[in-house]
Short mmCIF file of C-alpha atoms in Angstrom, two decimals:
data_model
loop_
_atom_site.label_atom_id
_atom_site.label_comp_id
_atom_site.label_asym_id
_atom_site.label_seq_id
_atom_site.Cartn_x
_atom_site.Cartn_y
_atom_site.Cartn_z
CA UNK A 1 -14.05 -34.97 -16.13
CA UNK A 2 -16.68 -32.44 -15.34
CA UNK A 3 -14.92 -29.07 -15.48
CA UNK A 4 -16.38 -26.66 -12.94
CA UNK A 5 -16.87 -22.96 -13.60
CA UNK A 6 -19.68 -20.79 -12.38
CA UNK A 7 -20.67 -17.33 -11.23
CA UNK A 8 -22.91 -16.78 -8.24
CA UNK A 9 -24.08 -13.36 -7.07
CA UNK A 10 -24.65 -12.63 -3.41
CA UNK A 11 -26.53 -9.49 -2.51
CA UNK A 12 -25.35 -9.61 1.08
CA UNK A 13 -21.65 -10.02 0.48
CA UNK A 14 -19.56 -9.38 -2.59
CA UNK A 15 -16.49 -11.53 -3.02
CA UNK A 16 -13.74 -10.85 -5.51
CA UNK A 17 -10.97 -13.13 -6.69
CA UNK A 18 -8.20 -13.62 -4.14
CA UNK A 19 -5.68 -10.94 -4.92
CA UNK A 20 -2.48 -12.86 -4.55
CA UNK A 21 0.76 -10.99 -4.27
CA UNK A 22 2.08 -11.87 -7.72
CA UNK A 23 -1.19 -11.06 -9.45
CA UNK A 24 -1.44 -7.70 -7.70
CA UNK A 25 2.12 -6.93 -8.79
CA UNK A 26 1.38 -7.94 -12.38
CA UNK A 27 -1.75 -5.80 -12.38
CA UNK A 28 0.26 -2.79 -11.15
CA UNK A 29 2.89 -3.31 -13.86
CA UNK A 30 0.18 -3.54 -16.51
CA UNK A 31 -1.42 -0.32 -15.30
CA UNK A 32 1.95 1.43 -15.48
CA UNK A 33 2.34 0.12 -19.02
CA UNK A 34 -0.99 1.68 -19.99
CA UNK A 35 0.16 5.02 -18.53
CA UNK A 36 3.43 4.79 -20.47
CA UNK A 37 1.43 4.10 -23.64
CA UNK A 38 -0.70 7.21 -23.11
CA UNK A 39 2.42 9.34 -22.53
CA UNK A 40 4.06 7.91 -25.65
CA UNK A 41 0.96 8.62 -27.72
CA UNK A 42 0.83 12.22 -26.39
CA UNK A 43 4.50 12.77 -27.25
CA UNK A 44 3.83 11.53 -30.76
CA UNK A 45 0.99 14.01 -31.17
CA UNK A 46 3.22 16.78 -29.80
CA UNK A 47 5.91 15.80 -32.27
CA UNK A 48 3.47 16.34 -35.13
CA UNK A 49 2.19 19.69 -33.86
CA UNK A 50 5.59 21.23 -33.21
CA UNK A 51 7.84 19.64 -35.79
CA UNK A 52 5.57 18.35 -38.53
CA UNK A 53 7.42 15.03 -38.60
CA UNK A 54 5.12 12.30 -39.84
CA UNK A 55 7.74 9.58 -39.29
CA UNK A 56 8.04 10.48 -35.61
CA UNK A 57 4.27 10.64 -35.28
CA UNK A 58 3.67 7.20 -36.78
CA UNK A 59 6.34 5.47 -34.66
CA UNK A 60 5.42 7.15 -31.37
CA UNK A 61 1.67 6.69 -31.77
CA UNK A 62 2.02 3.08 -32.89
CA UNK A 63 4.24 2.35 -29.89
CA UNK A 64 1.83 4.11 -27.54
CA UNK A 65 -1.17 2.18 -28.83
CA UNK A 66 0.77 -1.09 -28.59
CA UNK A 67 1.68 -0.36 -24.97
CA UNK A 68 -1.93 0.54 -24.12
CA UNK A 69 -3.30 -2.65 -25.69
CA UNK A 70 -0.69 -4.91 -24.11
CA UNK A 71 -1.19 -3.27 -20.71
CA UNK A 72 -4.96 -3.75 -20.98
CA UNK A 73 -4.45 -7.44 -21.78
CA UNK A 74 -2.18 -7.72 -18.75
CA UNK A 75 -4.75 -6.08 -16.47
CA UNK A 76 -7.46 -8.49 -17.65
CA UNK A 77 -5.14 -11.48 -17.28
CA UNK A 78 -4.06 -10.53 -13.76
CA UNK A 79 -7.64 -9.88 -12.66
CA UNK A 80 -9.19 -13.03 -14.15
CA UNK A 81 -6.17 -15.37 -13.75
CA UNK A 82 -6.83 -16.68 -17.27
CA UNK A 83 -3.86 -18.64 -18.59
CA UNK A 84 -4.52 -17.60 -22.21
CA UNK A 85 -4.51 -13.89 -21.36
CA UNK A 86 -1.32 -14.22 -19.33
CA UNK A 87 0.40 -16.00 -22.23
CA UNK A 88 -0.80 -13.34 -24.68
CA UNK A 89 0.43 -10.57 -22.38
CA UNK A 90 3.85 -12.19 -21.95
CA UNK A 91 4.14 -12.57 -25.74
CA UNK A 92 3.27 -8.91 -26.33
CA UNK A 93 5.86 -7.88 -23.73
CA UNK A 94 8.50 -9.90 -25.57
CA UNK A 95 7.54 -8.21 -28.83
CA UNK A 96 7.90 -4.84 -27.14
CA UNK A 97 11.34 -5.80 -25.84
CA UNK A 98 12.62 -7.06 -29.19
CA UNK A 99 10.96 -4.71 -31.71
CA UNK A 100 9.08 -1.67 -30.43
CA UNK A 101 11.39 -0.37 -27.70
CA UNK A 102 14.63 -0.71 -29.76
CA UNK A 103 12.98 1.15 -32.67
CA UNK A 104 11.98 4.02 -30.37
CA UNK A 105 15.46 4.21 -28.84
CA UNK A 106 17.26 4.26 -32.20
CA UNK A 107 14.97 6.86 -33.74
CA UNK A 108 14.86 9.20 -30.73
CA UNK A 109 18.62 8.97 -30.08
CA UNK A 110 19.44 10.00 -33.66
CA UNK A 111 16.92 12.82 -33.46
CA UNK A 112 18.49 14.18 -30.23
CA UNK A 113 21.91 14.41 -31.91
CA UNK A 114 20.26 16.07 -34.86
CA UNK A 115 18.63 18.79 -32.74
CA UNK A 116 21.80 19.35 -30.72
CA UNK A 117 23.68 20.23 -33.91
CA UNK A 118 21.17 22.99 -34.56
CA UNK A 119 20.73 22.40 -38.27
CA UNK A 120 18.59 20.46 -40.66
CA UNK A 121 19.46 19.76 -44.30
CA UNK A 122 22.22 22.39 -44.21
CA UNK A 123 24.31 20.26 -41.87
CA UNK A 124 27.45 18.90 -43.51
CA UNK A 125 28.71 16.32 -41.03
CA UNK A 126 25.20 15.02 -40.06
CA UNK A 127 23.78 14.77 -43.56
CA UNK A 128 23.39 10.99 -43.19
CA UNK A 129 21.28 11.56 -40.06
CA UNK A 130 19.12 14.06 -41.88
CA UNK A 131 18.57 11.65 -44.76
CA UNK A 132 17.78 8.82 -42.37
CA UNK A 133 15.16 10.87 -40.54
CA UNK A 134 13.45 12.86 -43.26
CA UNK A 135 14.57 11.15 -46.47
CA UNK A 136 15.33 14.58 -47.93
CA UNK A 137 11.74 15.77 -47.50
CA UNK A 138 11.22 19.38 -48.67
CA UNK A 139 9.25 19.96 -45.49
CA UNK A 140 12.52 20.17 -43.62
CA UNK A 141 14.01 22.78 -45.93
CA UNK A 142 14.50 26.11 -44.19
CA UNK A 143 13.02 25.08 -40.84
CA UNK A 144 14.78 26.80 -37.93
CA UNK A 145 16.19 24.64 -35.16
CA UNK A 146 13.66 24.13 -32.35
CA UNK A 147 14.83 23.06 -28.94
CA UNK A 148 11.35 21.77 -28.09
CA UNK A 149 11.83 18.94 -30.57
CA UNK A 150 14.85 17.82 -28.59
CA UNK A 151 12.75 17.74 -25.41
CA UNK A 152 10.18 15.52 -27.12
CA UNK A 153 12.89 13.11 -28.26
CA UNK A 154 14.38 12.92 -24.76
CA UNK A 155 10.88 12.20 -23.46
CA UNK A 156 10.50 9.36 -25.95
CA UNK A 157 13.88 7.92 -24.92
CA UNK A 158 12.89 8.03 -21.24
CA UNK A 159 9.53 6.44 -22.06
CA UNK A 160 11.24 3.67 -24.03
CA UNK A 161 13.65 2.89 -21.17
CA UNK A 162 10.82 2.71 -18.63
CA UNK A 163 8.77 0.55 -20.99
CA UNK A 164 11.75 -1.78 -21.44
CA UNK A 165 11.97 -2.34 -17.68
CA UNK A 166 8.20 -2.78 -17.36
CA UNK A 167 7.98 -5.22 -20.28
CA UNK A 168 10.91 -7.28 -18.99
CA UNK A 169 9.46 -7.53 -15.47
CA UNK A 170 5.95 -8.27 -16.76
CA UNK A 171 7.13 -11.00 -19.14
CA UNK A 172 9.11 -12.77 -16.41
CA UNK A 173 6.24 -12.52 -13.93
CA UNK A 174 3.65 -13.68 -16.47
CA UNK A 175 5.62 -16.77 -17.41
CA UNK A 176 6.15 -17.49 -13.71
CA UNK A 177 2.38 -17.43 -13.14
CA UNK A 178 1.61 -19.51 -16.23
CA UNK A 179 4.15 -22.27 -15.79
CA UNK A 180 3.25 -25.09 -13.40
CA UNK A 181 4.87 -28.35 -12.43
CA UNK A 182 3.17 -31.73 -12.69
CA UNK A 183 4.20 -34.99 -11.09
CA UNK A 184 4.29 -38.21 -13.07
CA UNK A 185 3.84 -41.82 -12.09
CA UNK A 186 6.16 -44.53 -13.28
CA UNK A 187 3.72 -47.11 -14.62
CA UNK A 188 2.32 -47.22 -18.12
CA UNK A 189 -0.55 -44.77 -18.32
CA UNK A 190 -3.51 -45.69 -20.47
CA UNK A 191 -5.27 -42.37 -20.05
CA UNK A 192 -5.30 -39.24 -17.94
CA UNK A 193 -8.13 -37.04 -16.70
CA UNK A 194 -7.83 -33.60 -15.23
CA UNK A 195 -9.44 -32.88 -11.91
CA UNK A 196 -13.16 -33.35 -12.07
CA UNK A 197 -15.84 -32.11 -9.73
CA UNK A 198 -14.12 -33.22 -6.58
CA UNK A 199 -14.11 -32.37 -2.91
CA UNK A 200 -11.00 -31.76 -0.87
CA UNK A 201 -10.85 -32.55 2.83
CA UNK A 202 -9.62 -30.38 5.71
CA UNK A 203 -6.06 -29.07 5.38
CA UNK A 204 -5.58 -30.95 2.15
CA UNK A 205 -4.53 -28.59 -0.58
CA UNK A 206 -7.02 -27.67 -3.25
CA UNK A 207 -5.39 -29.87 -5.89
CA UNK A 208 -5.15 -32.64 -3.26
CA UNK A 209 -1.39 -32.38 -2.86
CA UNK A 210 0.22 -32.01 0.56
CA UNK A 211 3.24 -29.85 1.18
CA UNK A 212 4.84 -27.98 4.04
CA UNK A 213 3.40 -24.60 3.03
CA UNK A 214 -0.32 -23.92 3.37
CA UNK A 215 -1.96 -20.76 2.01
CA UNK A 216 -5.50 -20.30 3.28
CA UNK A 217 -8.26 -18.58 1.37
CA UNK A 218 -8.51 -15.07 2.82
CA UNK A 219 -12.32 -15.09 2.63
CA UNK A 220 -13.49 -18.44 4.00
CA UNK A 221 -10.21 -19.57 5.65
CA UNK A 222 -11.18 -23.14 4.78
CA UNK A 223 -9.61 -23.93 1.41
CA UNK A 224 -5.85 -24.42 1.54
CA UNK A 225 -3.41 -23.96 -1.35
CA UNK A 226 0.26 -24.69 -1.86
CA UNK A 227 1.13 -21.35 -3.51
CA UNK A 228 -0.28 -18.24 -5.18
CA UNK A 229 -0.46 -19.92 -8.58
CA UNK A 230 -2.52 -22.80 -7.20
CA UNK A 231 -4.85 -20.34 -5.47
CA UNK A 232 -5.40 -18.25 -8.58
CA UNK A 233 -5.97 -21.31 -10.76
CA UNK A 234 -8.56 -22.69 -8.37
CA UNK A 235 -10.52 -19.49 -7.88
CA UNK A 236 -13.12 -20.15 -10.58
CA UNK A 237 -13.87 -23.46 -8.90
CA UNK A 238 -13.79 -22.20 -5.35
CA UNK A 239 -15.68 -18.92 -5.80
CA UNK A 240 -19.30 -20.16 -5.35
CA UNK A 241 -18.37 -22.50 -2.52
CA UNK A 242 -16.42 -19.72 -0.83
CA UNK A 243 -19.67 -17.75 -0.54
CA UNK A 244 -21.49 -20.70 1.02
CA UNK A 245 -18.69 -21.46 3.51
CA UNK A 246 -18.40 -17.80 4.52
CA UNK A 247 -22.06 -17.82 5.50
CA UNK A 248 -21.65 -20.78 7.85
CA UNK A 249 -17.97 -21.04 8.82
CA UNK A 250 -18.73 -23.09 11.93
CA UNK A 251 -20.93 -25.68 10.23
CA UNK A 252 -19.21 -26.68 6.99
CA UNK A 253 -20.90 -29.89 5.76
CA UNK A 254 -19.22 -33.15 4.85
CA UNK A 255 -17.57 -33.88 1.51
CA UNK A 256 -20.66 -35.57 0.09
CA UNK A 257 -22.79 -32.45 0.59
CA UNK A 258 -20.11 -30.15 -0.80
CA UNK A 259 -19.76 -32.34 -3.87
CA UNK A 260 -23.55 -32.24 -4.21
CA UNK A 261 -23.51 -28.42 -4.06
CA UNK A 262 -20.76 -28.13 -6.67
CA UNK A 263 -22.65 -30.29 -9.12
CA UNK A 264 -25.88 -28.34 -8.51
CA UNK A 265 -24.12 -25.02 -9.18
CA UNK A 266 -22.42 -26.47 -12.24
CA UNK A 267 -25.67 -27.76 -13.71
CA UNK A 268 -27.40 -24.44 -13.03
CA UNK A 269 -24.80 -22.78 -15.25
CA UNK A 270 -25.22 -25.10 -18.23
CA UNK A 271 -22.71 -27.73 -17.19
CA UNK A 272 -24.93 -30.62 -18.28
CA UNK A 273 -23.84 -29.97 -21.89
CA UNK A 274 -20.11 -29.80 -21.13
CA UNK A 275 -18.07 -32.89 -21.82
CA UNK A 276 -14.93 -34.09 -20.17
CA UNK A 277 -11.27 -33.85 -21.09
CA UNK A 278 -9.45 -37.14 -21.58
CA UNK A 279 -5.94 -37.66 -22.95
CA UNK A 280 -5.25 -41.13 -24.29
CA UNK A 281 -3.82 -42.94 -27.30
CA UNK A 282 -7.11 -44.75 -27.85
CA UNK A 283 -9.25 -43.24 -30.58
CA UNK A 284 -12.53 -44.95 -29.65
CA UNK A 285 -14.16 -43.90 -26.41
CA UNK A 286 -17.38 -42.24 -25.40
CA UNK A 287 -17.16 -38.55 -24.56
CA UNK A 288 -19.61 -38.57 -21.69
CA UNK A 289 -21.79 -35.82 -20.28
CA UNK A 290 -23.20 -35.69 -16.78
CA UNK A 291 -26.64 -36.55 -18.11
CA UNK A 292 -25.22 -39.81 -19.52
CA UNK A 293 -24.37 -41.17 -16.07
CA UNK A 294 -26.51 -43.93 -14.61
CA UNK A 295 -28.37 -43.12 -11.39
CA UNK A 296 -30.37 -46.34 -10.70
CA UNK A 297 -32.90 -43.97 -9.18
CA UNK A 298 -35.81 -46.43 -9.12
CA UNK A 299 -33.79 -49.09 -7.28
CA UNK A 300 -31.90 -46.68 -5.07
CA UNK A 301 -34.92 -45.24 -3.34
CA UNK A 302 -36.49 -48.60 -2.58
CA UNK A 303 -33.96 -48.91 0.25
CA UNK A 304 -34.74 -47.21 3.55
CA UNK A 305 -31.04 -46.60 4.16
CA UNK A 306 -30.66 -44.63 0.92
CA UNK A 307 -33.85 -42.66 1.57
CA UNK A 308 -32.54 -41.63 4.99
CA UNK A 309 -29.16 -40.64 3.53
CA UNK A 310 -30.85 -38.61 0.80
CA UNK A 311 -33.05 -36.77 3.30
CA UNK A 312 -30.08 -35.90 5.50
CA UNK A 313 -28.06 -34.78 2.47
CA UNK A 314 -30.88 -32.54 1.17
CA UNK A 315 -31.36 -30.92 4.58
CA UNK A 316 -27.65 -30.13 4.83
CA UNK A 317 -27.58 -28.94 1.21
CA UNK A 318 -30.41 -26.44 1.72
CA UNK A 319 -28.76 -25.13 4.89
CA UNK A 320 -25.46 -24.79 3.03
CA UNK A 321 -26.77 -23.17 -0.18
CA UNK A 322 -29.72 -21.28 1.37
CA UNK A 323 -32.11 -22.68 -1.26
CA UNK A 324 -30.41 -20.77 -4.08
CA UNK A 325 -31.37 -22.39 -7.39
CA UNK A 326 -31.66 -25.82 -5.80
CA UNK A 327 -33.60 -28.18 -8.12
CA UNK A 328 -36.83 -29.87 -7.16
CA UNK A 329 -36.74 -33.16 -5.29
CA UNK A 330 -36.82 -35.24 -8.49
CA UNK A 331 -33.73 -33.49 -9.81
CA UNK A 332 -31.93 -33.86 -6.50
CA UNK A 333 -32.78 -37.56 -6.42
CA UNK A 334 -31.22 -38.06 -9.84
CA UNK A 335 -28.05 -36.17 -8.90
CA UNK A 336 -27.78 -38.08 -5.63
CA UNK A 337 -28.10 -41.39 -7.45
CA UNK A 338 -25.41 -40.46 -9.96
CA UNK A 339 -23.03 -39.49 -7.18
CA UNK A 340 -23.62 -42.71 -5.23
CA UNK A 341 -23.17 -44.92 -8.29
CA UNK A 342 -20.36 -43.06 -10.10
CA UNK A 343 -18.26 -41.33 -7.43
CA UNK A 344 -14.63 -42.29 -6.86
CA UNK A 345 -12.74 -42.06 -3.64
CA UNK A 346 -9.60 -40.03 -4.35
CA UNK A 347 -6.58 -41.67 -2.73
CA UNK A 348 -3.16 -40.30 -1.87
CA UNK A 349 0.17 -42.04 -2.39
CA UNK A 350 -0.43 -44.12 0.74
CA UNK A 351 -3.82 -45.25 -0.63
CA UNK A 352 -5.65 -43.33 2.07
CA UNK A 353 -8.85 -41.54 0.98
CA UNK A 354 -8.49 -37.74 0.86
CA UNK A 355 -11.44 -36.74 -1.30
CA UNK A 356 -14.39 -37.77 -3.41
CA UNK A 357 -15.04 -36.95 -7.05
CA UNK A 358 -17.07 -37.71 -10.17
CA UNK A 359 -15.00 -38.52 -13.28
CA UNK A 360 -17.24 -38.74 -16.33
CA UNK A 361 -15.04 -40.73 -18.68
CA UNK A 362 -14.10 -43.32 -16.07
CA UNK A 363 -17.78 -44.15 -15.61
CA UNK A 364 -17.86 -45.83 -19.03
CA UNK A 365 -15.41 -48.53 -17.90
CA UNK A 366 -17.05 -51.80 -16.85
CA UNK A 367 -16.23 -53.79 -13.75
CA UNK A 368 -14.26 -57.01 -13.56
CA UNK A 369 -12.87 -58.65 -10.44
CA UNK A 370 -9.78 -59.59 -12.46
CA UNK A 371 -9.49 -56.16 -14.10
CA UNK A 372 -6.37 -55.38 -16.10
CA UNK A 373 -6.38 -51.68 -15.10
CA UNK A 374 -6.41 -49.69 -11.90
CA UNK A 375 -7.29 -46.05 -11.28
CA UNK A 376 -4.62 -44.09 -9.44
CA UNK A 377 -4.51 -40.41 -8.55
CA UNK A 378 -1.89 -37.73 -8.97
CA UNK A 379 -3.49 -35.16 -6.73
CA UNK A 380 -6.97 -34.81 -8.20
CA UNK A 381 -5.92 -36.02 -11.66
CA UNK A 382 -7.07 -39.58 -12.33
CA UNK A 383 -4.64 -41.92 -14.09
CA UNK A 384 -5.87 -45.12 -15.70
CA UNK A 385 -2.88 -47.43 -15.36
CA UNK A 386 -2.39 -50.85 -16.89
CA UNK A 387 -1.44 -53.44 -14.26
CA UNK A 388 0.65 -55.34 -16.78
CA UNK A 389 2.93 -52.91 -18.66
CA UNK A 390 4.02 -55.70 -21.02
CA UNK A 391 0.45 -56.45 -22.06
CA UNK A 392 -0.10 -55.82 -25.78
CA UNK A 393 -3.57 -54.47 -26.47
CA UNK A 394 -4.64 -54.95 -30.08
CA UNK A 395 -7.94 -53.15 -29.55
CA UNK A 396 -8.20 -49.42 -30.11
CA UNK A 397 -11.37 -49.13 -28.06
CA UNK A 398 -10.97 -47.81 -24.53
CA UNK A 399 -14.26 -49.42 -23.52
CA UNK A 400 -12.65 -52.87 -23.70
CA UNK A 401 -10.67 -52.00 -20.56
CA UNK A 402 -12.05 -52.85 -17.14
CA UNK A 403 -11.49 -51.69 -13.59
CA UNK A 404 -12.54 -53.14 -10.25
CA UNK A 405 -15.29 -51.26 -8.44
CA UNK A 406 -14.65 -52.96 -5.10
CA UNK A 407 -11.98 -54.80 -3.15
CA UNK A 408 -10.98 -58.07 -4.84
CA UNK A 409 -9.62 -59.83 -1.74
CA UNK A 410 -13.06 -60.98 -0.61
CA UNK A 411 -14.62 -64.22 -1.77
CA UNK A 412 -17.05 -64.30 -4.66
CA UNK A 413 -20.26 -64.24 -2.64
CA UNK A 414 -19.12 -61.25 -0.62
CA UNK A 415 -18.00 -59.34 -3.72
CA UNK A 416 -21.26 -60.03 -5.52
CA UNK A 417 -23.27 -58.94 -2.50
CA UNK A 418 -21.38 -55.66 -2.27
CA UNK A 419 -21.67 -54.94 -6.00
CA UNK A 420 -25.38 -55.70 -5.98
CA UNK A 421 -26.09 -53.44 -3.00
CA UNK A 422 -24.03 -50.52 -4.29
CA UNK A 423 -24.05 -50.76 -8.10
CA UNK A 424 -27.11 -52.96 -8.68
CA UNK A 425 -25.65 -55.70 -10.86
CA UNK A 426 -24.43 -59.26 -10.41
CA UNK A 427 -20.86 -59.76 -11.51
CA UNK A 428 -20.25 -62.63 -13.93
CA UNK A 429 -16.59 -62.09 -14.73
CA UNK A 430 -14.13 -64.96 -15.16
CA UNK A 431 -13.00 -64.78 -11.56
CA UNK A 432 -16.54 -64.96 -10.19
CA UNK A 433 -17.39 -67.93 -12.41
CA UNK A 434 -14.25 -69.87 -11.39
CA UNK A 435 -15.33 -71.82 -8.30
CA UNK A 436 -11.86 -73.25 -7.74
CA UNK A 437 -10.49 -69.79 -6.94
CA UNK A 438 -12.88 -69.42 -4.02
CA UNK A 439 -11.93 -72.85 -2.74
CA UNK A 440 -8.24 -71.93 -2.90
CA UNK A 441 -8.90 -68.55 -1.27
CA UNK A 442 -10.54 -70.22 1.75
CA UNK A 443 -8.03 -73.09 1.97
CA UNK A 444 -5.11 -73.62 4.32
CA UNK A 445 -1.46 -73.78 3.33
CA UNK A 446 0.09 -77.22 3.35
CA UNK A 447 2.29 -77.87 6.40
CA UNK A 448 5.01 -79.55 4.32
CA UNK A 449 7.86 -77.09 3.84
CA UNK A 450 8.56 -78.19 0.29
CA UNK A 451 4.94 -78.18 -0.86
CA UNK A 452 3.04 -75.20 -2.26
CA UNK A 453 -0.30 -77.00 -2.32
CA UNK A 454 -3.62 -76.04 -0.73
CA UNK A 455 -5.58 -78.00 1.85
CA UNK A 456 -9.26 -77.70 0.97
CA UNK A 457 -11.87 -78.04 3.71
CA UNK A 458 -14.25 -81.00 3.70
CA UNK A 459 -17.29 -79.72 5.59
CA UNK A 460 -18.56 -83.21 6.46
CA UNK A 461 -15.36 -84.46 8.10
CA UNK A 462 -13.84 -81.14 9.16
CA UNK A 463 -10.55 -82.21 7.62
CA UNK A 464 -8.97 -81.98 4.21
CA UNK A 465 -6.30 -83.19 1.83
CA UNK A 466 -3.52 -81.25 0.13
CA UNK A 467 -4.00 -80.96 -3.61
CA UNK A 468 -0.22 -80.95 -4.06
CA UNK A 469 1.31 -83.73 -1.95
CA UNK A 470 -2.00 -85.44 -0.96
CA UNK A 471 -1.18 -85.20 2.75
CA UNK A 472 -4.31 -85.53 4.90
CA UNK A 473 -5.19 -83.05 7.67
CA UNK A 474 -7.65 -84.15 10.35
CA UNK A 475 -8.94 -80.87 11.80
CA UNK A 476 -9.15 -77.61 9.83
CA UNK A 477 -11.74 -75.88 12.03
CA UNK A 478 -9.17 -73.78 13.99
CA UNK A 479 -7.92 -72.35 10.69
CA UNK A 480 -11.48 -71.72 9.52
CA UNK A 481 -12.36 -69.95 12.78
CA UNK A 482 -9.27 -67.76 12.45
CA UNK A 483 -10.27 -66.74 8.91
CA UNK A 484 -13.81 -65.94 10.06
CA UNK A 485 -12.45 -63.82 12.91
CA UNK A 486 -10.24 -61.82 10.54
CA UNK A 487 -13.18 -61.36 8.16
CA UNK A 488 -15.35 -59.94 10.96
CA UNK A 489 -12.59 -57.54 11.94
CA UNK A 490 -12.32 -56.33 8.35
CA UNK A 491 -16.09 -55.84 8.15
CA UNK A 492 -16.08 -53.83 11.37
CA UNK A 493 -13.26 -51.66 10.05
CA UNK A 494 -15.16 -50.90 6.84
CA UNK A 495 -18.26 -49.89 8.80
CA UNK A 496 -16.26 -47.21 10.63
CA UNK A 497 -15.18 -45.61 7.36
CA UNK A 498 -17.75 -43.06 6.08
CA UNK A 499 -19.42 -44.44 3.00
CA UNK A 500 -18.68 -41.28 1.03
CA UNK A 501 -14.96 -42.04 1.40
CA UNK A 502 -15.34 -45.77 0.77
CA UNK A 503 -16.26 -45.68 -2.91
CA UNK A 504 -13.02 -47.22 -4.09
CA UNK A 505 -11.91 -47.39 -7.68
#
């Protein structure tokens, strides 16, 4: 996977992260926590000046500093939507609930009773309170009762109660923002990849899930999210593209161009040295970078069709990005080649294409027409699933697994022609080398109800003989013509599908 993060400045229009309702609320709670920390720190200093109580000073000032630090972490987490900061803030709030606030309440409550009695070490029935607070310190000897100390303690109690409510609300809200739900597929998963550089299509949610609730981006009104958490999580990815779309809301380019722009922005920010995340039980696999992908640039641009597509893509890209940090033509040619050769069409549960993406680690898997694995998608997350869950793999090398780059229902010559034109190699897998499979694929079913044999065509006679029951058939040309008609219909259907959405895994 190629994780996508970048910062782009726009002198004409400044865009900030989408302030979702929950994040704005968390930011307000964090700011209140900072204010409470300052008040607590001031009360601690006042305690020292008016009473000379070092124990009260240390507790109040420590609590105030803790509230200020935790509130600052919460402000940063709410503003940046960073999961780590939100987790740290929630943890600090829990510490405040369990340790800091109870300590303030116990200390200040005892001190209020102590001041109400109007005595210090001369008190007979509150001697245990006096010892608990001052440990018999001579500094307390002879001090007159001061009502202002009682006011400070009541202030600390009020501060502790408010902080308790703030910390409880902030902890609950932080965990709500951090926690997310993930769907799982039922088949045996060989490996999982997070969402790579991918492109969503109209009205498809940013993580490529569909649901009944759609939350549009308030700036570009193009990207759609399922909830506030999804919107905040996707902001780092969407931010640069949001600027581009806002400039030309009525002429948003196709998915291929938007994928092109994301990769260009990513590479401009040092993304060529960032690897991909891959979770698997296999210990041996290549951790690929974008620069490791094959582009077949020299072969690609020998075709007039590819040259025309590249020219159209570059024109749309420059109109979309306004020539901001766009590489020279040689760099664009290499990126274009890597997209064409390595891109996957992202499919939904109905196997309909909803996006296009580049997944770095999947590009190391070789092709086989009889592949034992298939790539499926859970939203934008790619899942490498074994077709035979009972298959025992003795190898610990992920590179021994294969996937099919193209549809396997076509005959060998058609598959080889497609692979050569798109991926520039001639397939020599077991299925392509088995000539009998092609003969069976183009045969007719035996007319005998109890026979499962195949009637193979004899081109010279136009007839054939069943390889099961040996029954002869005189004329197979009607069946052959029907198969040719269906094949032409399939070819016509494929031509109507945009090529950018026809790069099947």
